[in-house]
PDB file of C-alpha atoms in Angstrom:
ATOM      1  CA  MET J   1       0.000   0.000   0.000  1.00 56.00           C
ATOM      2  CA  SER J   2       1.464   3.357  -1.055  1.00 80.00           C
ATOM      3  CA  SER J   3       2.627   5.963   1.415  1.00 82.00           C
ATOM      4  CA  ARG J   4       0.075   8.412   0.019  1.00 86.00           C
ATOM      5  CA  ARG J   5      -2.759   5.953   0.554  1.00 89.00           C
ATOM      6  CA  ASN J   6      -1.570   5.228   4.087  1.00 91.00           C
ATOM      7  CA  LYS J   7      -1.492   8.947   4.805  1.00 92.00           C
ATOM      8  CA  ILE J   8      -5.087   9.373   3.696  1.00 93.00           C
ATOM      9  CA  LEU J   9      -6.265   6.384   5.737  1.00 93.00           C
ATOM     10  CA  GLY J  10      -4.272   7.512   8.772  1.00 94.00           C
ATOM     11  CA  SER J  11      -5.493  11.081   8.433  1.00 94.00           C
ATOM     12  CA  VAL J  12      -9.130  10.013   8.507  1.00 95.00           C
ATOM     13  CA  ALA J  13      -8.642   7.733  11.524  1.00 96.00           C
ATOM     14  CA  GLY J  14      -6.450  10.214  13.399  1.00 94.00           C
ATOM     15  CA  SER J  15      -8.871  13.063  12.836  1.00 93.00           C
ATOM     16  CA  GLY J  16     -11.778  10.858  13.895  1.00 95.00           C
ATOM     17  CA  ALA J  17      -9.904  10.020  17.071  1.00 95.00           C
ATOM     18  CA  VAL J  18      -9.322  13.709  17.856  1.00 94.00           C
ATOM     19  CA  ALA J  19     -13.004  14.416  17.236  1.00 93.00           C
ATOM     20  CA  VAL J  20     -14.125  11.904  19.894  1.00 94.00           C
ATOM     21  CA  ARG J  21     -11.385  12.773  22.380  1.00 93.00           C
ATOM     22  CA  GLY J  22     -13.823  14.722  24.565  1.00 90.00           C
ATOM     23  CA  ALA J  23     -16.211  11.777  24.740  1.00 91.00           C
ATOM     24  CA  ALA J  24     -13.347   9.448  25.626  1.00 92.00           C
ATOM     25  CA  GLU J  25     -12.253  11.790  28.416  1.00 91.00           C
ATOM     26  CA  ALA J  26     -15.795  11.705  29.771  1.00 88.00           C
ATOM     27  CA  LEU J  27     -15.574   7.902  29.839  1.00 89.00           C
ATOM     28  CA  PHE J  28     -12.338   8.187  31.791  1.00 91.00           C
ATOM     29  CA  SER J  29     -13.960  10.535  34.303  1.00 86.00           C
ATOM     30  CA  THR J  30     -16.964   8.285  34.870  1.00 83.00           C
ATOM     31  CA  ALA J  31     -15.325   4.851  34.830  1.00 81.00           C
ATOM     32  CA  GLY J  32     -11.819   4.586  33.404  1.00 82.00           C
ATOM     33  CA  LYS J  33      -9.877   6.405  36.104  1.00 85.00           C
ATOM     34  CA  GLY J  34     -10.433   3.571  38.556  1.00 83.00           C
ATOM     35  CA  LEU J  35      -9.025   0.843  36.306  1.00 86.00           C
ATOM     36  CA  LEU J  36      -5.292   1.587  36.539  1.00 86.00           C
ATOM     37  CA  ASP J  37      -2.971   3.479  38.850  1.00 87.00           C
ATOM     38  CA  GLU J  38      -1.102   6.515  37.559  1.00 87.00           C
ATOM     39  CA  GLY J  39       2.101   4.599  36.847  1.00 90.00           C
ATOM     40  CA  ALA J  40       0.326   1.953  34.790  1.00 92.00           C
ATOM     41  CA  ARG J  41      -1.634   4.600  32.881  1.00 90.00           C
ATOM     42  CA  GLU J  42       1.537   6.471  31.975  1.00 90.00           C
ATOM     43  CA  GLY J  43       3.317   3.282  30.913  1.00 92.00           C
ATOM     44  CA  LEU J  44       0.414   2.180  28.736  1.00 92.00           C
ATOM     45  CA  ARG J  45       0.084   5.605  27.153  1.00 91.00           C
ATOM     46  CA  ARG J  46       3.806   5.794  26.390  1.00 91.00           C
ATOM     47  CA  ALA J  47       3.945   2.295  24.891  1.00 93.00           C
ATOM     48  CA  MET J  48       0.888   2.859  22.740  1.00 92.00           C
ATOM     49  CA  VAL J  49       2.069   6.208  21.413  1.00 90.00           C
ATOM     50  CA  GLU J  50       5.583   4.915  20.671  1.00 92.00           C
ATOM     51  CA  ASN J  51       4.320   1.840  18.821  1.00 93.00           C
ATOM     52  CA  THR J  52       1.702   3.627  16.741  1.00 92.00           C
ATOM     53  CA  THR J  53       4.094   6.456  15.937  1.00 91.00           C
ATOM     54  CA  ALA J  54       6.603   3.874  14.705  1.00 92.00           C
ATOM     55  CA  VAL J  55       3.922   2.434  12.400  1.00 92.00           C
ATOM     56  CA  VAL J  56       3.158   5.893  11.019  1.00 92.00           C
ATOM     57  CA  ASP J  57       6.851   6.642  10.472  1.00 90.00           C
ATOM     58  CA  ALA J  58       7.342   3.321   8.668  1.00 90.00           C
ATOM     59  CA  PHE J  59       4.275   3.293   6.428  1.00 91.00           C
ATOM     60  CA  ALA J  60       3.234   6.952   6.171  1.00 89.00           C
ATOM     61  CA  PRO J  61       6.303   9.143   6.745  1.00 87.00           C
ATOM     62  CA  GLY J  62       5.469  12.802   7.054  1.00 81.00           C
ATOM     63  CA  LEU J  63       1.928  12.299   8.314  1.00 83.00           C
ATOM     64  CA  SER J  64       1.120  14.795  11.051  1.00 63.00           C
ATOM     65  CA  LEU J  65      -1.761  16.529  12.770  1.00 50.00           C
ATOM     66  CA  GLY J  66      -1.772  18.988   9.870  1.00 46.00           C
ATOM     67  CA  ALA J  67      -3.134  16.207   7.680  1.00 44.00           C
ATOM     68  CA  GLN J  68      -6.551  17.000   9.144  1.00 44.00           C
ATOM     69  CA  ALA J  69      -6.856  19.536   6.342  1.00 38.00           C
ATOM     70  CA  THR J  70      -8.178  16.800   4.053  1.00 42.00           C
ATOM     71  CA  THR J  71     -11.866  17.095   3.181  1.00 40.00           C
ATOM     72  CA  ALA J  72     -12.762  13.821   4.870  1.00 42.00           C
ATOM     73  CA  ALA J  73     -11.001  14.777   8.063  1.00 43.00           C
ATOM     74  CA  LYS J  74     -12.724  18.167   8.164  1.00 49.00           C
ATOM     75  CA  ILE J  75     -16.094  16.441   8.002  1.00 44.00           C
ATOM     76  CA  ILE J  76     -15.286  14.284  11.004  1.00 47.00           C
ATOM     77  CA  VAL J  77     -13.876  17.138  13.072  1.00 47.00           C
ATOM     78  CA  ASP J  78     -16.842  19.390  12.299  1.00 49.00           C
ATOM     79  CA  GLN J  79     -19.264  16.663  13.341  1.00 46.00           C
ATOM     80  CA  GLY J  80     -17.267  16.087  16.505  1.00 47.00           C
ATOM     81  CA  GLY J  81     -17.524  19.760  17.337  1.00 46.00           C
ATOM     82  CA  LYS J  82     -21.298  19.643  17.073  1.00 45.00           C
ATOM     83  CA  GLN J  83     -21.327  16.817  19.609  1.00 50.00           C
ATOM     84  CA  ALA J  84     -19.265  18.770  22.134  1.00 48.00           C
ATOM     85  CA  GLY J  85     -22.230  20.728  23.487  1.00 44.00           C
ATOM     86  CA  ALA J  86     -24.123  17.577  24.400  1.00 47.00           C
ATOM     87  CA  LEU J  87     -21.072  16.158  26.136  1.00 52.00           C
ATOM     88  CA  VAL J  88     -20.643  19.332  28.179  1.00 46.00           C
ATOM     89  CA  VAL J  89     -24.241  19.065  29.349  1.00 44.00           C
ATOM     90  CA  HIS J  90     -23.828  15.477  30.430  1.00 50.00           C
ATOM     91  CA  GLU J  91     -20.519  16.164  32.137  1.00 52.00           C
ATOM     92  CA  ALA J  92     -22.189  18.993  34.044  1.00 49.00           C
ATOM     93  CA  ALA J  93     -24.944  16.591  35.041  1.00 50.00           C
ATOM     94  CA  ARG J  94     -22.335  14.161  36.330  1.00 52.00           C
ATOM     95  CA  GLN J  95     -20.662  16.856  38.397  1.00 55.00           C
ATOM     96  CA  ALA J  96     -24.037  17.977  39.718  1.00 50.00           C
ATOM     97  CA  GLY J  97     -24.716  14.414  40.756  1.00 53.00           C
ATOM     98  CA  GLN J  98     -21.424  14.254  42.627  1.00 55.00           C
ATOM     99  CA  ALA J  99     -22.220  17.509  44.381  1.00 54.00           C
ATOM    100  CA  ALA J 100     -25.636  16.222  45.348  1.00 51.00           C
ATOM    101  CA  LEU J 101     -24.055  13.095  46.764  1.00 51.00           C
ATOM    102  CA  ALA J 102     -21.651  15.186  48.800  1.00 54.00           C
ATOM    103  CA  ASP J 103     -24.627  17.083  50.201  1.00 51.00           C
ATOM    104  CA  GLY J 104     -26.279  13.872  51.337  1.00 52.00           C
ATOM    105  CA  ALA J 105     -28.671  13.440  48.393  1.00 52.00           C
ATOM    106  CA  SER J 106     -29.597  10.063  46.973  1.00 63.00           C
ATOM    107  CA  ALA J 107     -26.595   7.940  45.973  1.00 65.00           C
ATOM    108  CA  ALA J 108     -28.775   6.128  43.461  1.00 69.00           C
ATOM    109  CA  ALA J 109     -29.616   9.384  41.686  1.00 65.00           C
ATOM    110  CA  ALA J 110     -25.961  10.361  41.483  1.00 62.00           C
ATOM    111  CA  LYS J 111     -25.022   6.974  40.062  1.00 72.00           C
ATOM    112  CA  ALA J 112     -27.812   7.187  37.525  1.00 72.00           C
ATOM    113  CA  LEU J 113     -26.489  10.533  36.305  1.00 71.00           C
ATOM    114  CA  ALA J 114     -22.990   9.094  35.987  1.00 71.00           C
ATOM    115  CA  ARG J 115     -24.274   6.078  34.065  1.00 77.00           C
ATOM    116  CA  GLU J 116     -26.182   8.307  31.670  1.00 78.00           C
ATOM    117  CA  ALA J 117     -23.074  10.411  31.049  1.00 76.00           C
ATOM    118  CA  MET J 118     -21.082   7.248  30.363  1.00 82.00           C
ATOM    119  CA  ARG J 119     -23.684   5.869  27.947  1.00 85.00           C
ATOM    120  CA  THR J 120     -23.834   9.182  26.083  1.00 86.00           C
ATOM    121  CA  ALA J 121     -20.060   9.389  25.787  1.00 86.00           C
ATOM    122  CA  GLY J 122     -19.888   5.782  24.617  1.00 88.00           C
ATOM    123  CA  ARG J 123     -22.455   6.436  21.912  1.00 90.00           C
ATOM    124  CA  GLU J 124     -20.485   9.451  20.698  1.00 92.00           C
ATOM    125  CA  VAL J 125     -17.311   7.382  20.440  1.00 94.00           C
ATOM    126  CA  LEU J 126     -19.116   4.705  18.436  1.00 94.00           C
ATOM    127  CA  LYS J 127     -20.691   7.317  16.167  1.00 94.00           C
ATOM    128  CA  GLY J 128     -17.293   8.856  15.511  1.00 94.00           C
ATOM    129  CA  ALA J 129     -15.771   5.464  14.742  1.00 96.00           C
ATOM    130  CA  GLY J 130     -18.672   4.668  12.429  1.00 96.00           C
ATOM    131  CA  LYS J 131     -18.304   7.914  10.512  1.00 96.00           C
ATOM    132  CA  ALA J 132     -14.574   7.364  10.079  1.00 96.00           C
ATOM    133  CA  ALA J 133     -15.209   3.774   8.983  1.00 97.00           C
ATOM    134  CA  GLY J 134     -17.672   4.964   6.354  1.00 96.00           C
ATOM    135  CA  ILE J 135     -15.121   7.352   4.897  1.00 96.00           C
ATOM    136  CA  GLY J 136     -12.461   4.630   5.027  1.00 95.00           C
ATOM    137  CA  PHE J 137     -14.822   2.316   3.144  1.00 97.00           C
ATOM    138  CA  VAL J 138     -15.250   4.858   0.343  1.00 95.00           C
ATOM    139  CA  ILE J 139     -11.577   5.803   0.103  1.00 94.00           C
ATOM    140  CA  ASP J 140     -10.130   2.288   0.119  1.00 95.00           C
ATOM    141  CA  GLY J 141     -12.968   1.087  -2.080  1.00 94.00           C
ATOM    142  CA  ALA J 142     -12.003   3.698  -4.666  1.00 94.00           C
ATOM    143  CA  PHE J 143      -8.352   2.677  -4.542  1.00 94.00           C
ATOM    144  CA  GLY J 144      -9.322  -0.991  -4.745  1.00 93.00           C
ATOM    145  CA  ALA J 145     -11.622  -0.406  -7.692  1.00 94.00           C
ATOM    146  CA  TYR J 146      -8.903   1.439  -9.570  1.00 94.00           C
ATOM    147  CA  GLU J 147      -6.407  -1.345  -8.899  1.00 93.00           C
ATOM    148  CA  GLY J 148      -8.918  -3.987  -9.896  1.00 93.00           C
ATOM    149  CA  VAL J 149      -9.892  -2.283 -13.148  1.00 94.00           C
ATOM    150  CA  THR J 150      -6.244  -1.699 -14.055  1.00 94.00           C
ATOM    151  CA  ALA J 151      -5.329  -5.319 -13.354  1.00 93.00           C
ATOM    152  CA  TYR J 152      -8.343  -6.543 -15.338  1.00 93.00           C
ATOM    153  CA  GLN J 153      -7.374  -4.437 -18.334  1.00 94.00           C
ATOM    154  CA  ARG J 154      -3.870  -5.870 -18.200  1.00 92.00           C
ATOM    155  CA  GLY J 155      -5.200  -9.409 -18.028  1.00 92.00           C
ATOM    156  CA  GLN J 156      -3.824  -9.904 -14.521  1.00 90.00           C
ATOM    157  CA  MET J 157      -7.256 -10.393 -12.959  1.00 92.00           C
ATOM    158  CA  THR J 158     -10.575 -11.774 -14.050  1.00 92.00           C
ATOM    159  CA  ARG J 159     -13.656  -9.579 -13.711  1.00 93.00           C
ATOM    160  CA  LYS J 160     -14.670 -11.525 -10.587  1.00 93.00           C
ATOM    161  CA  GLU J 161     -11.225 -11.152  -9.021  1.00 91.00           C
ATOM    162  CA  ALA J 162     -11.264  -7.405  -9.710  1.00 92.00           C
ATOM    163  CA  LEU J 163     -14.650  -7.030  -8.032  1.00 93.00           C
ATOM    164  CA  THR J 164     -13.515  -9.160  -5.098  1.00 91.00           C
ATOM    165  CA  HIS J 165     -10.396  -7.057  -4.710  1.00 90.00           C
ATOM    166  CA  ALA J 166     -12.393  -3.813  -4.633  1.00 93.00           C
ATOM    167  CA  ALA J 167     -14.794  -5.248  -2.054  1.00 94.00           C
ATOM    168  CA  GLN J 168     -11.964  -6.499   0.143  1.00 93.00           C
ATOM    169  CA  GLU J 169     -10.157  -3.178   0.043  1.00 94.00           C
ATOM    170  CA  ALA J 170     -13.342  -1.282   0.913  1.00 95.00           C
ATOM    171  CA  SER J 171     -14.255  -3.567   3.802  1.00 95.00           C
ATOM    172  CA  THR J 172     -10.759  -3.712   5.289  1.00 95.00           C
ATOM    173  CA  GLY J 173     -10.449   0.071   4.917  1.00 95.00           C
ATOM    174  CA  ALA J 174     -13.649   0.527   6.890  1.00 97.00           C
ATOM    175  CA  VAL J 175     -12.643  -1.910   9.624  1.00 97.00           C
ATOM    176  CA  ALA J 176      -9.125  -0.510   9.932  1.00 97.00           C
ATOM    177  CA  THR J 177     -10.235   3.136  10.079  1.00 97.00           C
ATOM    178  CA  GLY J 178     -12.912   2.446  12.658  1.00 97.00           C
ATOM    179  CA  ALA J 179     -10.469   0.361  14.672  1.00 97.00           C
ATOM    180  CA  GLY J 180      -7.956   3.207  14.720  1.00 97.00           C
ATOM    181  CA  VAL J 181     -10.539   5.583  16.177  1.00 97.00           C
ATOM    182  CA  LEU J 182     -11.632   3.042  18.782  1.00 97.00           C
ATOM    183  CA  LEU J 183      -8.031   2.288  19.747  1.00 96.00           C
ATOM    184  CA  ALA J 184      -7.254   5.951  20.394  1.00 96.00           C
ATOM    185  CA  ALA J 185     -10.557   6.529  22.203  1.00 95.00           C
ATOM    186  CA  GLY J 186      -9.970   3.449  24.319  1.00 94.00           C
ATOM    187  CA  LEU J 187      -6.521   4.664  25.292  1.00 94.00           C
ATOM    188  CA  VAL J 188      -7.907   8.021  26.432  1.00 94.00           C
ATOM    189  CA  ALA J 189     -10.805   6.322  28.238  1.00 93.00           C
ATOM    190  CA  VAL J 190      -8.361   4.194  30.237  1.00 93.00           C
ATOM    191  CA  THR J 191      -5.407   6.557  30.724  1.00 93.00           C
ATOM    192  CA  GLY J 192      -7.036  10.002  30.752  1.00 88.00           C
ATOM    193  CA  GLY J 193      -6.600  13.132  28.695  1.00 79.00           C
ATOM    194  CA  ALA J 194      -3.900  13.307  26.023  1.00 84.00           C
ATOM    195  CA  ALA J 195      -2.792  16.051  23.654  1.00 87.00           C
ATOM    196  CA  ALA J 196      -4.431  16.087  20.234  1.00 89.00           C
ATOM    197  CA  PRO J 197      -1.217  15.145  18.348  1.00 89.00           C
ATOM    198  CA  LEU J 198      -0.809  12.043  20.511  1.00 91.00           C
ATOM    199  CA  VAL J 199      -4.422  10.999  20.031  1.00 93.00           C
ATOM    200  CA  PHE J 200      -4.063  11.614  16.312  1.00 94.00           C
ATOM    201  CA  ALA J 201      -0.906   9.474  16.156  1.00 93.00           C
ATOM    202  CA  VAL J 202      -2.558   6.565  17.964  1.00 95.00           C
ATOM    203  CA  GLY J 203      -5.622   6.686  15.720  1.00 96.00           C
ATOM    204  CA  ALA J 204      -3.568   6.962  12.538  1.00 95.00           C
ATOM    205  CA  GLY J 205      -1.034   4.312  13.514  1.00 95.00           C
ATOM    206  CA  GLY J 206      -3.749   1.969  14.716  1.00 96.00           C
ATOM    207  CA  ALA J 207      -5.614   2.235  11.416  1.00 96.00           C
ATOM    208  CA  ILE J 208      -2.538   1.769   9.253  1.00 96.00           C
ATOM    209  CA  GLY J 209      -1.340  -1.174  11.327  1.00 95.00           C
ATOM    210  CA  ALA J 210      -4.773  -2.807  11.270  1.00 95.00           C
ATOM    211  CA  LYS J 211      -4.937  -2.425   7.492  1.00 95.00           C
ATOM    212  CA  GLN J 212      -1.574  -4.135   7.076  1.00 93.00           C
ATOM    213  CA  ILE J 213      -2.668  -7.044   9.266  1.00 93.00           C
ATOM    214  CA  LEU J 214      -6.008  -7.446   7.513  1.00 93.00           C
ATOM    215  CA  ARG J 215      -4.369  -7.497   4.107  1.00 88.00           C
ATOM    216  CA  ARG J 216      -2.131 -10.360   5.204  1.00 88.00           C
ATOM    217  CA  LEU J 217      -4.903 -12.325   6.906  1.00 87.00           C
ATOM    218  CA  ILE J 218      -7.319 -12.119   4.018  1.00 82.00           C
ATOM    219  CA  GLY J 219      -4.751 -13.180   1.417  1.00 72.00           C
ATOM    220  CA  ARG J 220      -6.151 -10.710  -1.081  1.00 47.00           C
ATOM    221  CA  ALA J 221      -6.840 -11.672  -4.658  1.00 42.00           C
ATOM    222  CA  SER J 222      -5.452  -8.211  -5.409  1.00 41.00           C
ATOM    223  CA  SER J 223      -1.933  -9.498  -4.765  1.00 48.00           C
ATOM    224  CA  LYS J 224      -2.028 -10.270  -8.488  1.00 49.00           C
ATOM    225  CA  VAL J 225      -1.838  -6.545  -9.119  1.00 47.00           C
ATOM    226  CA  LEU J 226       1.809  -6.684  -8.124  1.00 45.00           C
ATOM    227  CA  VAL J 227       2.614 -10.156  -9.519  1.00 45.00           C
ATOM    228  CA  PRO J 228       2.383 -10.484 -13.323  1.00 46.00           C
ATOM    229  CA  THR J 229       0.562 -13.542 -14.590  1.00 45.00           C
ATOM    230  CA  VAL J 230       3.083 -16.125 -15.865  1.00 41.00           C
ATOM    231  CA  PRO J 231       2.029 -19.079 -18.078  1.00 44.00           C
ATOM    232  CA  ASP J 232       2.572 -22.569 -16.666  1.00 42.00           C
ATOM    233  CA  GLY J 233       6.140 -23.726 -17.149  1.00 45.00           C
ATOM    234  CA  ALA J 234       7.430 -20.245 -17.923  1.00 46.00           C
ATOM    235  CA  GLN J 235       9.809 -18.194 -15.845  1.00 45.00           C
ATOM    236  CA  PRO J 236       9.132 -14.569 -14.955  1.00 41.00           C
ATOM    237  CA  GLY J 237      11.537 -12.322 -16.759  1.00 40.00           C
TER     238      GLY J 237
END
């Protein structure tokens, strides 16, 4: 997969991750902060950022937070901004519940408010991942279709193989992009707030890495794009 294609895929996933960062932080506030101690959170955050950054450097050198300028990324970020108001309201409700508990009000009511905030934040994360996955489906589907048509015209693929290749690229692009967003959101939900560039790097690296793994697991028919068809008994020259 070309560096340019990796950059586009990573940009979409990274931007999607930044867009749901607020929702992920709300999840940390309501539930995640009790899962790990500070030392474990810092170690996990460092390991995740280092590994995903290494993936980005290897497969999409030059990709940075500035890549959010792509049209697809702008869509995700704009949608994430529209969700921010709802998250603020629910976070305020959570804090109000805590205050009420401190004043001797019903513990059940406070817990209910916290649960509602957590459910709302979780839904926002899933929506963000779904939107990124949809864009990844379209982008990788377009690349796959182009590769398939080109290979078919060269006689390197049958029509069925070309269609299969396009479908596989679209589906793996969707899964990988959504997975990158969920990976970054999950990291924030477990370890707490992180700067936007770090969240972007985890989302981008997670998506690119997932795409590489999926391509190997599926054993794509599109591998014929890179391997010329050789008649039986002949040697490639």
